[in-house]
Amino acid sequence: MTGHDEHHVDPATEHELELRVERIDAPADDVRRLRLVDPAGAALPSWLPGAHVDLHVGDLVRQYSLCGEVAETSAWSVAVLREAEGRGGSTYVHDKLAEGDLVRVRGPRNHFPLVPAASYLFIAGGIGITPMLPMIAAAEAAGADWRLAYGGRTRASMAFADELVAAYGSRVGLHPQDQEGLLPLADLLPAPEEGTMVYCCGPAPLLNAVTDLCASWPEGLVHMEHFAPKEELHSDDDGSFEVELADAGLTLTVAADQSILETVRAAGVQVLSSCQEGTCGTCETGVLAGTVDHRDSILTPAERNANDVMYVCVSRAAGGCPKLVLEL
Ligand code: FES
């Protein structure tokens, strides 16, 4: 989730809800869409395109983009791809979750907001189409010029492809890999265009390829959402350092094999967390002093340099920085 603006969210404004799975359907092979409602029929918190929620699936917590309509306050929709090689969250959704079940949901949170622009290029790979759906609706409603390039393994695996083509016609380019090969990224991204924002979501190889192609582009034009870590989270060179918790009035030592989150929690200080791999943003913490070695997949290079927030589940003190002072 990089390249975003206004992403900082006060955890106090997040909602922890127990929602009922009202309906489950299958918009593509191996994809289940869940429609979630308040059991008592209450309106759900509002959200903006690009937002995601944490879903408690069995013993795990996983992040899924909201893919329904922003204006619909009676339900949230998420679409979940079965990932046989995944870490179990998608298997639970596909094999265990049933209509009528209650699920715990936290959020919504948005690290991938749609910045106003005259035109957009949306690039989606596979289930990465989900955050694009409300973005496309918003771009269309705003009268922006936009195009979607959507790739997937096969046509049958590409959720929402029929609806998109039916609604938007030639703005939508479908690229099933078994017929056409990979998305033609070099053709799609020949050079930065004034006034055109690029939004990309999909598997890591797609995000990496777009990152490489756009490496020399001005910052702020390319926006990506990562649902898996883009950085190495641990290094053999990791050392210990101190954290001073300004609010709690504590100074703690973070051991080489521990995260700040683990250390702080062990001392009895509460910090919200979810993904614990630097992708969801829940553990965002203000930095008052010290230099951070950022290992999250959220902050832009400029936000990293600002050094005023960090994600304590993965990021550490930079080498040579003996102590971080945190707003905790
Ligand atoms: S818990 Fe998700 S970024 Fe730290």
Short mmCIF file of C-alpha atoms and ligand atoms in Angstrom, two decimals:
data_model
loop_
_atom_site.label_atom_id
_atom_site.label_comp_id
_atom_site.label_asym_id
_atom_site.label_seq_id
_atom_site.Cartn_x
_atom_site.Cartn_y
_atom_site.Cartn_z
CA MET A 1 0.00 0.00 0.00
CA THR A 2 2.26 2.73 -1.16
CA GLY A 3 1.96 6.07 -2.76
CA HIS A 4 -1.01 7.23 -0.79
CA ASP A 5 -1.86 10.48 0.86
CA GLU A 6 -3.86 11.17 4.00
CA HIS A 7 -3.47 7.63 5.15
CA HIS A 8 -2.97 8.19 8.84
CA VAL A 9 -5.92 6.87 10.78
CA ASP A 10 -6.61 7.40 14.42
CA PRO A 11 -7.21 3.89 15.78
CA ALA A 12 -9.81 5.41 18.10
CA THR A 13 -11.99 6.11 15.07
CA GLU A 14 -11.84 2.51 13.92
CA HIS A 15 -14.81 0.30 14.50
CA GLU A 16 -14.84 -3.21 15.90
CA LEU A 17 -18.04 -4.87 14.75
CA GLU A 18 -19.66 -8.26 14.75
CA LEU A 19 -21.39 -8.66 11.41
CA ARG A 20 -23.57 -11.37 9.92
CA VAL A 21 -22.71 -13.02 6.63
CA GLU A 22 -25.95 -12.30 4.85
CA ARG A 23 -25.04 -13.75 1.49
CA ILE A 24 -22.18 -15.61 -0.17
CA ASP A 25 -21.82 -15.88 -3.92
CA ALA A 26 -19.09 -16.77 -6.41
CA PRO A 27 -18.23 -13.98 -8.85
CA ALA A 28 -15.46 -16.14 -10.43
CA ASP A 29 -13.70 -19.48 -10.10
CA ASP A 30 -12.23 -19.75 -6.61
CA VAL A 31 -13.61 -16.39 -5.50
CA ARG A 32 -16.26 -16.00 -2.81
CA ARG A 33 -17.95 -12.68 -2.20
CA LEU A 34 -19.33 -12.04 1.27
CA ARG A 35 -22.08 -9.55 1.93
CA LEU A 36 -21.82 -8.49 5.57
CA VAL A 37 -24.58 -6.74 7.51
CA ASP A 38 -25.21 -5.62 11.05
CA PRO A 39 -27.29 -8.35 12.76
CA ALA A 40 -29.71 -5.72 14.06
CA GLY A 41 -29.90 -3.91 10.77
CA ALA A 42 -27.91 -0.84 11.86
CA ALA A 43 -26.14 1.29 9.27
CA LEU A 44 -22.43 0.51 8.88
CA PRO A 45 -19.65 3.12 9.14
CA SER A 46 -18.97 5.03 5.95
CA TRP A 47 -15.87 4.43 3.87
CA LEU A 48 -14.14 5.66 0.73
CA PRO A 49 -12.75 3.80 -2.29
CA GLY A 50 -9.55 1.95 -1.47
CA ALA A 51 -10.60 1.13 2.10
CA HIS A 52 -10.08 -2.30 3.59
CA VAL A 53 -11.29 -4.11 6.69
CA ASP A 54 -9.76 -6.71 8.97
CA LEU A 55 -11.75 -9.90 8.97
CA HIS A 56 -11.29 -12.42 11.80
CA VAL A 57 -11.25 -15.73 9.95
CA GLY A 58 -10.81 -18.62 12.35
CA ASP A 59 -7.73 -17.81 14.44
CA LEU A 60 -6.39 -15.40 11.84
CA VAL A 61 -6.97 -11.78 10.96
CA ARG A 62 -6.84 -10.93 7.28
CA GLN A 63 -7.28 -7.71 5.32
CA TYR A 64 -9.78 -7.45 2.47
CA SER A 65 -10.70 -4.46 0.34
CA LEU A 66 -14.27 -3.26 0.45
CA CYS A 67 -15.62 -3.83 -3.04
CA GLY A 68 -19.28 -2.85 -2.81
CA GLU A 69 -20.84 0.53 -3.33
CA VAL A 70 -19.71 3.39 -1.14
CA ALA A 71 -23.26 4.74 -0.91
CA GLU A 72 -24.65 1.49 0.44
CA THR A 73 -24.57 1.79 4.22
CA SER A 74 -26.58 -1.34 4.97
CA ALA A 75 -23.86 -3.80 3.90
CA TRP A 76 -20.15 -4.20 3.21
CA SER A 77 -18.87 -6.58 0.55
CA VAL A 78 -15.49 -8.28 0.32
CA ALA A 79 -14.29 -10.84 -2.22
CA VAL A 80 -11.86 -13.54 -1.18
CA LEU A 81 -9.69 -15.63 -3.50
CA ARG A 82 -8.98 -19.21 -2.43
CA GLU A 83 -5.23 -19.36 -2.00
CA ALA A 84 -4.18 -22.96 -1.58
CA GLU A 85 -0.66 -21.82 -0.74
CA GLY A 86 -1.92 -19.04 1.49
CA ARG A 87 -1.83 -18.86 5.24
CA GLY A 88 -5.28 -20.30 5.94
CA GLY A 89 -7.52 -17.26 5.95
CA SER A 90 -8.91 -17.81 2.48
CA THR A 91 -9.40 -21.54 3.08
CA TYR A 92 -11.50 -20.73 6.14
CA VAL A 93 -13.66 -18.33 4.13
CA HIS A 94 -14.13 -20.88 1.35
CA ASP A 95 -14.57 -24.06 3.36
CA LYS A 96 -16.00 -23.05 6.73
CA LEU A 97 -17.80 -19.73 6.59
CA ALA A 98 -21.52 -20.01 5.84
CA GLU A 99 -24.40 -17.63 5.34
CA GLY A 100 -25.79 -16.62 8.72
CA ASP A 101 -22.42 -16.87 10.51
CA LEU A 102 -21.18 -13.98 12.60
CA VAL A 103 -17.71 -12.59 11.91
CA ARG A 104 -15.66 -9.97 13.71
CA VAL A 105 -14.64 -7.10 11.49
CA ARG A 106 -12.42 -4.12 12.28
CA GLY A 107 -12.05 -0.97 10.23
CA PRO A 108 -12.56 0.40 7.71
CA ARG A 109 -9.06 1.74 7.15
CA ASN A 110 -7.72 3.37 4.00
CA HIS A 111 -4.10 3.41 2.86
CA PHE A 112 -5.03 3.52 -0.79
CA PRO A 113 -7.25 6.58 -1.25
CA LEU A 114 -8.25 7.83 -4.66
CA VAL A 115 -6.57 11.18 -5.21
CA PRO A 116 -8.65 13.56 -7.37
CA ALA A 117 -7.30 13.60 -10.93
CA ALA A 118 -8.41 14.34 -14.47
CA SER A 119 -7.58 10.83 -15.55
CA TYR A 120 -6.67 7.44 -14.15
CA LEU A 121 -5.06 4.25 -15.30
CA PHE A 122 -6.20 1.35 -13.12
CA ILE A 123 -4.10 -1.81 -13.31
CA ALA A 124 -5.48 -4.89 -11.58
CA GLY A 125 -4.10 -8.40 -11.33
CA GLY A 126 -6.48 -11.16 -10.23
CA ILE A 127 -8.26 -10.46 -6.97
CA GLY A 128 -6.53 -7.07 -6.95
CA ILE A 129 -9.59 -5.93 -8.87
CA THR A 130 -11.52 -5.55 -5.60
CA PRO A 131 -10.37 -2.06 -4.49
CA MET A 132 -10.63 -0.90 -8.09
CA LEU A 133 -14.39 -1.44 -8.26
CA PRO A 134 -15.38 1.47 -5.99
CA MET A 135 -12.50 3.54 -7.40
CA ILE A 136 -13.81 3.08 -10.92
CA ALA A 137 -17.32 4.00 -9.81
CA ALA A 138 -15.96 7.15 -8.18
CA ALA A 139 -13.84 8.07 -11.22
CA GLU A 140 -16.84 7.59 -13.46
CA ALA A 141 -19.09 9.64 -11.17
CA ALA A 142 -16.51 12.45 -11.11
CA GLY A 143 -16.42 12.52 -14.90
CA ALA A 144 -12.74 11.56 -15.00
CA ASP A 145 -11.17 9.93 -18.00
CA TRP A 146 -10.10 6.44 -16.97
CA ARG A 147 -8.99 3.07 -18.26
CA LEU A 148 -8.71 -0.31 -16.62
CA ALA A 149 -6.19 -2.97 -17.58
CA TYR A 150 -7.22 -6.16 -15.83
CA GLY A 151 -5.18 -9.34 -15.98
CA GLY A 152 -5.94 -12.79 -14.61
CA ARG A 153 -4.93 -16.42 -15.12
CA THR A 154 -8.00 -17.25 -17.19
CA ARG A 155 -11.14 -15.39 -18.15
CA ALA A 156 -13.16 -17.56 -15.74
CA SER A 157 -10.87 -16.58 -12.88
CA MET A 158 -11.40 -12.85 -13.39
CA ALA A 159 -14.06 -11.74 -10.91
CA PHE A 160 -16.42 -8.95 -11.99
CA ALA A 161 -15.03 -8.90 -15.56
CA ASP A 162 -18.45 -9.31 -17.18
CA GLU A 163 -20.05 -6.60 -15.04
CA LEU A 164 -17.20 -4.20 -15.78
CA VAL A 165 -17.40 -4.72 -19.52
CA ALA A 166 -21.19 -4.46 -19.47
CA ALA A 167 -21.09 -1.22 -17.49
CA TYR A 168 -18.11 0.53 -19.05
CA GLY A 169 -17.42 -1.06 -22.43
CA SER A 170 -14.16 -0.08 -24.09
CA ARG A 171 -12.71 1.58 -20.99
CA VAL A 172 -12.11 -1.95 -19.71
CA GLY A 173 -9.26 -4.01 -21.15
CA LEU A 174 -9.30 -7.68 -20.14
CA HIS A 175 -6.05 -9.65 -20.42
CA PRO A 176 -6.52 -13.34 -19.58
CA GLN A 177 -3.04 -14.76 -19.31
CA ASP A 178 -3.85 -18.10 -20.96
CA GLN A 179 -4.89 -16.24 -24.12
CA GLU A 180 -2.68 -13.16 -24.18
CA GLY A 181 0.13 -13.64 -21.70
CA LEU A 182 0.94 -11.14 -18.99
CA LEU A 183 -0.39 -7.60 -18.80
CA PRO A 184 1.45 -5.43 -21.39
CA LEU A 185 2.89 -3.15 -18.74
CA ALA A 186 5.55 -1.54 -20.91
CA ASP A 187 2.83 -0.46 -23.36
CA LEU A 188 0.53 0.70 -20.59
CA LEU A 189 3.20 2.69 -18.78
CA PRO A 190 5.48 4.19 -21.45
CA ALA A 191 6.04 7.46 -19.58
CA PRO A 192 4.40 9.56 -16.87
CA GLU A 193 1.48 11.58 -18.13
CA GLU A 194 0.59 14.94 -16.67
CA GLY A 195 -2.67 14.65 -14.75
CA THR A 196 -2.91 10.85 -14.92
CA MET A 197 -2.77 8.82 -11.73
CA VAL A 198 -1.88 5.14 -11.87
CA TYR A 199 -3.49 2.80 -9.35
CA CYS A 200 -2.27 -0.77 -9.16
CA CYS A 201 -3.26 -3.73 -7.03
CA GLY A 202 -2.44 -7.39 -7.51
CA PRO A 203 0.16 -10.05 -6.79
CA ALA A 204 3.71 -9.10 -5.83
CA PRO A 205 5.28 -9.80 -9.26
CA LEU A 206 2.85 -7.32 -10.85
CA LEU A 207 3.54 -4.66 -8.23
CA ASN A 208 7.28 -5.21 -8.54
CA ALA A 209 7.14 -4.92 -12.32
CA VAL A 210 5.17 -1.66 -12.11
CA THR A 211 7.56 -0.35 -9.46
CA ASP A 212 10.53 -1.08 -11.73
CA LEU A 213 8.92 0.47 -14.80
CA CYS A 214 7.96 3.63 -12.94
CA ALA A 215 11.11 3.93 -10.82
CA SER A 216 12.11 7.23 -12.39
CA TRP A 217 8.61 8.75 -12.42
CA PRO A 218 7.80 11.74 -10.23
CA GLU A 219 6.59 10.70 -6.82
CA GLY A 220 2.85 10.67 -6.23
CA LEU A 221 1.74 9.45 -9.66
CA VAL A 222 1.77 5.73 -8.98
CA HIS A 223 -0.28 4.28 -6.14
CA MET A 224 -0.13 0.64 -5.08
CA GLU A 225 -1.69 -1.55 -2.53
CA HIS A 226 0.31 -4.38 -0.99
CA PHE A 227 -1.42 -7.21 0.78
CA ALA A 228 1.82 -9.07 1.34
CA PRO A 229 5.05 -7.63 2.68
CA LYS A 230 7.27 -6.03 0.06
CA GLU A 231 10.28 -5.85 2.37
CA GLU A 232 12.35 -8.43 4.19
CA LEU A 233 10.97 -8.26 7.70
CA HIS A 234 14.00 -9.70 9.46
CA SER A 235 17.71 -9.40 8.87
CA ASP A 236 20.63 -11.29 10.31
CA ASP A 237 22.10 -7.88 11.12
CA ASP A 238 19.21 -6.88 13.38
CA GLY A 239 20.53 -5.64 16.70
CA SER A 240 19.00 -4.56 19.97
CA PHE A 241 18.06 -0.95 20.70
CA GLU A 242 16.05 1.08 23.18
CA VAL A 243 12.58 2.49 22.89
CA GLU A 244 11.39 5.26 25.16
CA LEU A 245 7.61 5.32 25.50
CA ALA A 246 6.88 8.98 26.08
CA ASP A 247 3.30 8.59 27.32
CA ALA A 248 3.93 5.55 29.50
CA GLY A 249 7.19 6.95 30.86
CA LEU A 250 9.05 3.70 30.20
CA THR A 251 12.29 2.88 28.48
CA LEU A 252 12.60 -0.68 27.17
CA THR A 253 15.23 -2.70 25.37
CA VAL A 254 14.10 -4.36 22.14
CA ALA A 255 16.11 -7.55 21.71
CA ALA A 256 17.60 -8.43 18.33
CA ASP A 257 15.00 -11.15 17.75
CA GLN A 258 11.99 -9.19 19.02
CA SER A 259 9.78 -6.56 17.46
CA ILE A 260 8.97 -3.28 19.16
CA LEU A 261 5.37 -4.47 19.32
CA GLU A 262 6.31 -7.63 21.20
CA THR A 263 8.56 -5.73 23.58
CA VAL A 264 6.01 -3.04 24.34
CA ARG A 265 3.22 -5.55 24.88
CA ALA A 266 5.38 -7.64 27.17
CA ALA A 267 5.74 -4.51 29.32
CA GLY A 268 1.95 -4.26 29.57
CA VAL A 269 1.45 -1.33 27.18
CA GLN A 270 -1.47 -1.82 24.80
CA VAL A 271 -0.92 -1.32 21.07
CA LEU A 272 -3.50 -2.36 18.49
CA SER A 273 -2.20 -4.67 15.79
CA SER A 274 -3.56 -6.88 13.09
CA CYS A 275 -1.39 -8.13 10.22
CA GLN A 276 1.93 -7.98 12.11
CA GLU A 277 3.74 -7.81 8.79
CA GLY A 278 3.64 -4.11 7.98
CA THR A 279 0.78 -4.07 5.49
CA CYS A 280 -2.39 -3.12 7.36
CA GLY A 281 -1.44 0.05 9.23
CA THR A 282 -3.15 -0.81 12.51
CA CYS A 283 -0.05 -0.42 14.68
CA GLU A 284 0.88 3.03 13.36
CA THR A 285 2.81 4.90 16.05
CA GLY A 286 4.12 8.45 16.21
CA VAL A 287 7.90 8.91 16.34
CA LEU A 288 9.25 11.76 18.46
CA ALA A 289 13.00 11.13 18.12
CA GLY A 290 15.44 8.68 16.57
CA THR A 291 15.79 7.33 13.05
CA VAL A 292 13.60 4.48 11.86
CA ASP A 293 14.51 1.54 9.63
CA HIS A 294 11.11 1.32 7.91
CA ARG A 295 10.12 -2.19 6.84
CA ASP A 296 6.43 -1.64 6.19
CA SER A 297 4.69 -1.76 2.82
CA ILE A 298 2.66 1.37 3.45
CA LEU A 299 4.70 4.56 3.60
CA THR A 300 5.93 6.37 0.50
CA PRO A 301 9.62 7.29 0.31
CA ALA A 302 8.74 10.87 1.30
CA GLU A 303 6.71 9.66 4.27
CA ARG A 304 9.58 7.43 5.31
CA ASN A 305 11.96 10.36 5.19
CA ALA A 306 9.60 12.46 7.30
CA ASN A 307 10.33 9.92 10.05
CA ASP A 308 7.28 10.94 12.10
CA VAL A 309 5.33 7.68 12.09
CA MET A 310 6.29 4.02 12.03
CA TYR A 311 4.71 0.56 12.11
CA VAL A 312 6.01 -1.07 15.24
CA CYS A 313 5.17 -4.64 14.21
CA VAL A 314 8.04 -4.70 11.73
CA SER A 315 10.09 -1.48 11.69
CA ARG A 316 13.06 -0.94 13.99
CA ALA A 317 15.69 1.63 14.89
CA ALA A 318 18.05 2.31 12.02
CA GLY A 319 21.56 0.92 12.37
CA GLY A 320 23.54 3.34 14.49
CA CYS A 321 20.46 4.79 16.16
CA PRO A 322 20.54 3.58 19.77
CA LYS A 323 17.09 4.80 20.81
CA LEU A 324 13.67 5.66 19.40
CA VAL A 325 11.26 7.86 21.32
CA LEU A 326 7.67 6.89 20.53
CA GLU A 327 4.21 8.31 21.20
CA LEU A 328 3.11 5.39 23.33
S1 FES B 1 -0.07 -4.65 12.60
FE1 FES B 1 -0.42 -4.30 10.47
S2 FES B 1 1.09 -2.76 10.02
FE2 FES B 1 1.56 -3.36 12.05
#
